[in-house]
Amino acid sequence: YDATAPESTCTLNSLTDTEILLNYNVVDSNPIVEVQLWYRLAFGDWAMFPKKGSGSSGLFTFVPLLGDGTYEFYTVAIDAAGNVEPPAGLPDVLSIYFDVKAPQSHCTAPAIATFNEIQVGFHVVEMNNGVKEVKLFERFNDGDWEYTGLSRHGNDQGVFNVRLYDGDGTYGFYTIAEDYVGNVEDAPDTPDAVVLLDREAPVSSCSSDPIASSAVISIAYEAQDAVSGVNRTKLFSSYNGAKFTDTGLVGYERSGTFSFEANSGDGEYA
């Protein structure tokens, strides 16, 4: 005759992206015909896992169908004499946080740079397990994406100091974040930030007839910029060899004509 209930415990074996693996062990003088795994999420109601074990030791592969959150576990064993272990007063396994959601990151940078050293800021949203690493990726013009070799560890925000090695043109950037349980963010379809590096000043020229009989002189101009394009062109003038001053005339096309008023009277205008 045996009226003594078995005693069981469960312990965490490991976590994967989709499962929680739990070992169990049972102490009893009789064979163990059934081992039940009980669980709860976020201190809610206890429920029995559908799959059952048997024998004095084994492994449960628990699939957290209720989603991410804090899980707790205990086991109940039944021996061959029909003795049923009472539910545990406290869980055997406390507060396993299951997390399959990857962190989300974003980076920012200046739209236009005139020097080949810039700062790229980043920010990561990771609510559960913390940010393990953030990596910065880059591409030049329409080339391939490449890892810059720059990373930050343990920070959910910060700055990368980036040197732009490929010359003037368009640089795209994005970040990839990883949390402490191995969830890695997917690469975005489009860059988080786009930077136009333009270190060369535009080139402009103007011309007019050498002699004018009217106080209003037509000045033709043309401007060029191979990288970022021409924003505007200003006209400066000099009277009889004096210092050049801004006429206030502005052109917004790559080429055009200024109507310059020679208000200083007859003489040489440049």
Tab-separated table of C-alpha atoms in Angstrom:
chain	number	residue	atom	x	y	z
A	1	TYR	CA	0.000	0.000	0.000
A	2	ASP	CA	1.324	3.477	-0.980
A	3	ALA	CA	-0.571	6.663	-0.187
A	4	THR	CA	2.388	9.006	-0.608
A	5	ALA	CA	2.074	11.433	-3.508
A	6	PRO	CA	5.062	11.901	-5.782
A	7	GLU	CA	7.110	15.093	-5.677
A	8	SER	CA	8.132	16.792	-8.905
A	9	THR	CA	10.012	19.879	-9.992
A	10	CYS	CA	10.656	21.544	-13.322
A	11	THR	CA	13.553	23.737	-14.371
A	12	LEU	CA	14.335	25.860	-17.382
A	13	ASN	CA	16.391	24.084	-20.023
A	14	SER	CA	16.579	26.751	-22.747
A	15	LEU	CA	14.681	29.253	-24.868
A	16	THR	CA	14.348	29.357	-28.655
A	17	ASP	CA	12.607	31.805	-30.947
A	18	THR	CA	9.365	29.803	-30.680
A	19	GLU	CA	9.611	27.517	-27.642
A	20	ILE	CA	10.432	27.272	-23.942
A	21	LEU	CA	12.159	23.984	-23.042
A	22	LEU	CA	11.646	22.711	-19.488
A	23	ASN	CA	13.202	19.707	-17.706
A	24	TYR	CA	11.207	17.819	-15.087
A	25	ASN	CA	12.213	15.359	-12.360
A	26	VAL	CA	9.990	13.230	-10.104
A	27	VAL	CA	10.777	11.440	-6.835
A	28	ASP	CA	8.497	8.495	-5.899
A	29	SER	CA	8.726	4.823	-4.975
A	30	ASN	CA	6.247	3.845	-7.698
A	31	PRO	CA	6.479	4.279	-11.461
A	32	ILE	CA	5.271	7.647	-12.719
A	33	VAL	CA	2.448	7.268	-15.216
A	34	GLU	CA	1.779	10.961	-15.893
A	35	VAL	CA	3.442	14.333	-15.467
A	36	GLN	CA	1.408	17.462	-16.122
A	37	LEU	CA	2.851	20.871	-16.916
A	38	TRP	CA	0.887	23.830	-15.599
A	39	TYR	CA	1.536	27.408	-16.695
A	40	ARG	CA	0.200	30.914	-16.463
A	41	LEU	CA	0.879	34.163	-18.300
A	42	ALA	CA	1.260	37.495	-16.533
A	43	PHE	CA	-0.083	36.184	-13.202
A	44	GLY	CA	-3.353	35.105	-14.813
A	45	ASP	CA	-5.209	31.820	-14.340
A	46	TRP	CA	-3.287	28.551	-14.318
A	47	ALA	CA	-3.826	26.220	-17.287
A	48	MET	CA	-2.575	22.724	-18.098
A	49	PHE	CA	-0.347	22.232	-21.113
A	50	PRO	CA	-2.048	19.668	-23.400
A	51	LYS	CA	1.019	17.470	-23.855
A	52	LYS	CA	1.931	15.276	-20.882
A	53	GLY	CA	5.040	13.444	-19.832
A	54	SER	CA	5.733	10.207	-17.985
A	55	GLY	CA	8.595	8.604	-16.103
A	56	SER	CA	10.849	10.086	-13.460
A	57	SER	CA	12.449	12.661	-15.767
A	58	GLY	CA	11.885	14.226	-19.137
A	59	LEU	CA	11.535	17.372	-21.206
A	60	PHE	CA	8.560	19.555	-22.049
A	61	THR	CA	8.627	21.607	-25.234
A	62	PHE	CA	6.278	24.420	-24.361
A	63	VAL	CA	4.912	26.596	-27.179
A	64	PRO	CA	3.718	29.948	-25.757
A	65	LEU	CA	0.594	30.322	-27.877
A	66	LEU	CA	-0.609	33.239	-25.753
A	67	GLY	CA	2.193	35.403	-27.100
A	68	ASP	CA	4.993	37.380	-25.508
A	69	GLY	CA	4.991	37.940	-21.769
A	70	THR	CA	6.019	36.559	-18.393
A	71	TYR	CA	5.348	32.825	-17.963
A	72	GLU	CA	5.483	30.695	-14.789
A	73	PHE	CA	5.425	26.895	-14.493
A	74	TYR	CA	5.019	23.979	-12.130
A	75	THR	CA	4.463	20.232	-12.601
A	76	VAL	CA	2.015	17.725	-11.124
A	77	ALA	CA	2.982	14.030	-11.100
A	78	ILE	CA	0.734	10.953	-10.795
A	79	ASP	CA	2.166	7.567	-9.840
A	80	ALA	CA	1.031	4.043	-10.691
A	81	ALA	CA	-0.857	3.781	-7.393
A	82	GLY	CA	-3.010	6.746	-8.375
A	83	ASN	CA	-1.427	9.189	-5.964
A	84	VAL	CA	-1.662	12.739	-7.331
A	85	GLU	CA	0.800	15.396	-6.349
A	86	PRO	CA	-0.939	18.524	-5.011
A	87	PRO	CA	-0.425	21.778	-6.931
A	88	ALA	CA	2.660	23.688	-5.935
A	89	GLY	CA	2.298	26.572	-3.529
A	90	LEU	CA	4.823	28.530	-5.582
A	91	PRO	CA	5.812	28.000	-9.209
A	92	ASP	CA	8.875	25.878	-9.864
A	93	VAL	CA	9.984	28.236	-12.618
A	94	LEU	CA	9.417	31.926	-11.983
A	95	SER	CA	9.129	34.774	-14.467
A	96	ILE	CA	10.440	33.530	-17.792
A	97	TYR	CA	9.942	36.392	-20.205
A	98	PHE	CA	9.249	35.039	-23.670
A	99	ASP	CA	9.966	37.568	-26.390
A	100	VAL	CA	9.993	36.947	-30.149
A	101	LYS	CA	9.486	40.580	-31.157
A	102	ALA	CA	12.538	42.158	-32.692
A	103	PRO	CA	13.517	45.667	-31.634
A	104	GLN	CA	12.773	48.570	-33.948
A	105	SER	CA	15.416	51.149	-34.758
A	106	HIS	CA	15.677	54.321	-36.792
A	107	CYS	CA	18.522	56.652	-37.677
A	108	THR	CA	18.686	60.314	-38.683
A	109	ALA	CA	21.302	62.431	-40.441
A	110	PRO	CA	21.592	65.884	-42.052
A	111	ALA	CA	20.038	66.072	-45.513
A	112	ILE	CA	23.053	67.928	-46.949
A	113	ALA	CA	26.689	67.788	-45.864
A	114	THR	CA	29.592	69.933	-47.058
A	115	PHE	CA	32.247	67.949	-45.168
A	116	ASN	CA	32.900	64.206	-45.395
A	117	GLU	CA	32.494	63.670	-41.646
A	118	ILE	CA	28.925	63.567	-40.327
A	119	GLN	CA	27.000	62.339	-37.303
A	120	VAL	CA	24.214	59.772	-37.691
A	121	GLY	CA	21.902	59.572	-34.696
A	122	PHE	CA	19.939	56.436	-33.815
A	123	HIS	CA	17.042	55.456	-31.583
A	124	VAL	CA	15.796	51.957	-30.679
A	125	VAL	CA	12.441	50.842	-29.285
A	126	GLU	CA	12.816	47.588	-27.292
A	127	MET	CA	10.288	47.158	-24.509
A	128	ASN	CA	11.309	43.802	-23.088
A	129	ASN	CA	14.880	42.521	-22.998
A	130	GLY	CA	17.052	45.523	-23.725
A	131	VAL	CA	19.226	46.465	-26.679
A	132	LYS	CA	22.286	44.291	-27.145
A	133	GLU	CA	23.707	45.876	-30.313
A	134	VAL	CA	22.904	48.399	-33.035
A	135	LYS	CA	24.735	48.260	-36.377
A	136	LEU	CA	24.902	50.992	-39.026
A	137	PHE	CA	24.617	50.150	-42.747
A	138	GLU	CA	25.406	52.430	-45.683
A	139	ARG	CA	25.214	52.639	-49.448
A	140	PHE	CA	26.604	55.162	-51.931
A	141	ASN	CA	24.328	56.375	-54.720
A	142	ASP	CA	22.574	53.246	-56.078
A	143	GLY	CA	25.246	50.772	-54.970
A	144	ASP	CA	24.958	47.793	-52.639
A	145	TRP	CA	24.264	48.090	-48.936
A	146	GLU	CA	27.320	47.460	-46.771
A	147	TYR	CA	27.966	47.240	-43.040
A	148	THR	CA	29.987	50.284	-41.995
A	149	GLY	CA	31.767	48.429	-39.201
A	150	LEU	CA	30.209	50.845	-36.724
A	151	SER	CA	28.106	49.478	-33.861
A	152	ARG	CA	26.931	50.441	-30.406
A	153	HIS	CA	26.351	48.013	-27.543
A	154	GLY	CA	23.754	48.277	-24.802
A	155	ASN	CA	22.372	51.671	-25.864
A	156	ASP	CA	18.885	52.485	-27.104
A	157	GLN	CA	20.011	55.843	-28.502
A	158	GLY	CA	23.230	57.508	-29.494
A	159	VAL	CA	25.360	58.833	-32.340
A	160	PHE	CA	27.643	57.275	-34.944
A	161	ASN	CA	30.567	59.379	-36.195
A	162	VAL	CA	30.713	58.539	-39.894
A	163	ARG	CA	33.340	59.343	-42.500
A	164	LEU	CA	32.060	59.412	-46.093
A	165	TYR	CA	34.815	57.784	-48.141
A	166	ASP	CA	33.250	57.541	-51.615
A	167	GLY	CA	33.295	61.192	-52.578
A	168	ASP	CA	30.475	63.581	-53.387
A	169	GLY	CA	27.101	62.000	-53.970
A	170	THR	CA	24.151	60.472	-52.142
A	171	TYR	CA	24.611	58.275	-49.072
A	172	GLY	CA	21.831	56.172	-47.574
A	173	PHE	CA	21.804	54.822	-44.006
A	174	TYR	CA	19.799	52.429	-41.873
A	175	THR	CA	20.331	50.632	-38.566
A	176	ILE	CA	19.754	47.037	-37.473
A	177	ALA	CA	19.135	46.356	-33.770
A	178	GLU	CA	19.392	43.092	-31.792
A	179	ASP	CA	18.037	42.429	-28.305
A	180	TYR	CA	19.524	40.278	-25.533
A	181	VAL	CA	17.508	37.174	-26.433
A	182	GLY	CA	18.694	37.170	-30.045
A	183	ASN	CA	15.788	38.864	-31.840
A	184	VAL	CA	17.237	40.756	-34.816
A	185	GLU	CA	15.455	43.521	-36.672
A	186	ASP	CA	14.835	43.058	-40.412
A	187	ALA	CA	16.472	45.449	-42.846
A	188	PRO	CA	14.059	48.178	-44.020
A	189	ASP	CA	12.901	48.492	-47.621
A	190	THR	CA	14.078	52.099	-47.799
A	191	PRO	CA	16.866	53.972	-45.991
A	192	ASP	CA	16.130	55.709	-42.721
A	193	ALA	CA	18.275	58.691	-43.692
A	194	VAL	CA	19.684	60.074	-46.947
A	195	VAL	CA	22.622	62.483	-47.018
A	196	LEU	CA	23.835	64.450	-50.027
A	197	LEU	CA	27.569	65.174	-49.765
A	198	ASP	CA	28.531	68.205	-51.855
A	199	ARG	CA	31.937	69.777	-51.177
A	200	GLU	CA	32.305	71.644	-54.491
A	201	ALA	CA	30.945	75.157	-54.957
A	202	PRO	CA	28.864	75.813	-58.067
A	203	VAL	CA	30.381	77.639	-61.071
A	204	SER	CA	28.703	80.629	-62.694
A	205	SER	CA	29.438	83.217	-65.354
A	206	CYS	CA	27.715	86.254	-66.848
A	207	SER	CA	28.045	88.360	-70.000
A	208	SER	CA	26.670	91.497	-71.622
A	209	ASP	CA	27.259	93.773	-74.581
A	210	PRO	CA	30.462	95.808	-74.103
A	211	ILE	CA	28.663	99.114	-74.782
A	212	ALA	CA	25.214	100.105	-73.618
A	213	SER	CA	23.231	103.214	-74.535
A	214	SER	CA	20.427	102.496	-72.064
A	215	ALA	CA	20.533	102.666	-68.280
A	216	VAL	CA	18.943	99.209	-68.160
A	217	ILE	CA	21.492	96.582	-69.167
A	218	SER	CA	20.672	92.957	-69.943
A	219	ILE	CA	23.114	90.603	-68.190
A	220	ALA	CA	22.972	86.965	-69.267
A	221	TYR	CA	24.074	84.374	-66.697
A	222	GLU	CA	24.649	80.639	-66.465
A	223	ALA	CA	25.364	78.484	-63.394
A	224	GLN	CA	26.322	74.825	-62.965
A	225	ASP	CA	26.605	72.357	-60.082
A	226	ALA	CA	27.164	68.668	-60.796
A	227	VAL	CA	26.056	67.298	-57.414
A	228	SER	CA	23.262	69.149	-55.660
A	229	GLY	CA	22.189	71.532	-58.415
A	230	VAL	CA	21.964	75.311	-58.407
A	231	ASN	CA	19.700	76.917	-55.827
A	232	ARG	CA	20.054	80.557	-56.901
A	233	THR	CA	22.471	82.943	-58.588
A	234	LYS	CA	23.179	86.470	-57.364
A	235	LEU	CA	24.497	89.354	-59.471
A	236	PHE	CA	27.268	91.599	-58.111
A	237	SER	CA	28.490	94.784	-59.791
A	238	SER	CA	31.344	97.263	-59.645
A	239	TYR	CA	31.325	100.892	-60.874
A	240	ASN	CA	34.546	102.367	-62.273
A	241	GLY	CA	36.789	99.837	-60.521
A	242	ALA	CA	35.193	100.127	-57.077
A	243	LYS	CA	34.467	97.177	-54.780
A	244	PHE	CA	31.881	94.655	-55.981
A	245	THR	CA	28.541	94.912	-54.198
A	246	ASP	CA	25.365	92.847	-54.254
A	247	THR	CA	22.848	94.267	-56.737
A	248	GLY	CA	19.931	92.482	-55.064
A	249	LEU	CA	19.141	90.679	-58.313
A	250	VAL	CA	18.647	86.912	-57.947
A	251	GLY	CA	18.067	84.225	-60.568
A	252	TYR	CA	16.552	80.863	-59.693
A	253	GLU	CA	17.139	79.022	-62.971
A	254	ARG	CA	20.367	77.492	-64.262
A	255	SER	CA	20.536	80.253	-66.856
A	256	GLY	CA	18.695	83.494	-67.512
A	257	THR	CA	18.954	87.236	-67.823
A	258	PHE	CA	19.227	89.999	-65.239
A	259	SER	CA	17.889	93.481	-65.988
A	260	PHE	CA	20.514	95.639	-64.309
A	261	GLU	CA	19.839	99.371	-63.771
A	262	ALA	CA	23.000	101.466	-64.076
A	263	ASN	CA	21.947	104.058	-61.491
A	264	SER	CA	25.446	105.480	-60.909
A	265	GLY	CA	25.459	107.283	-64.260
A	266	ASP	CA	27.757	106.948	-67.232
A	267	GLY	CA	30.929	104.993	-66.702
A	268	GLU	CA	32.324	101.481	-66.608
A	269	TYR	CA	30.274	98.755	-64.962
A	270	ALA	CA	31.630	95.297	-64.331
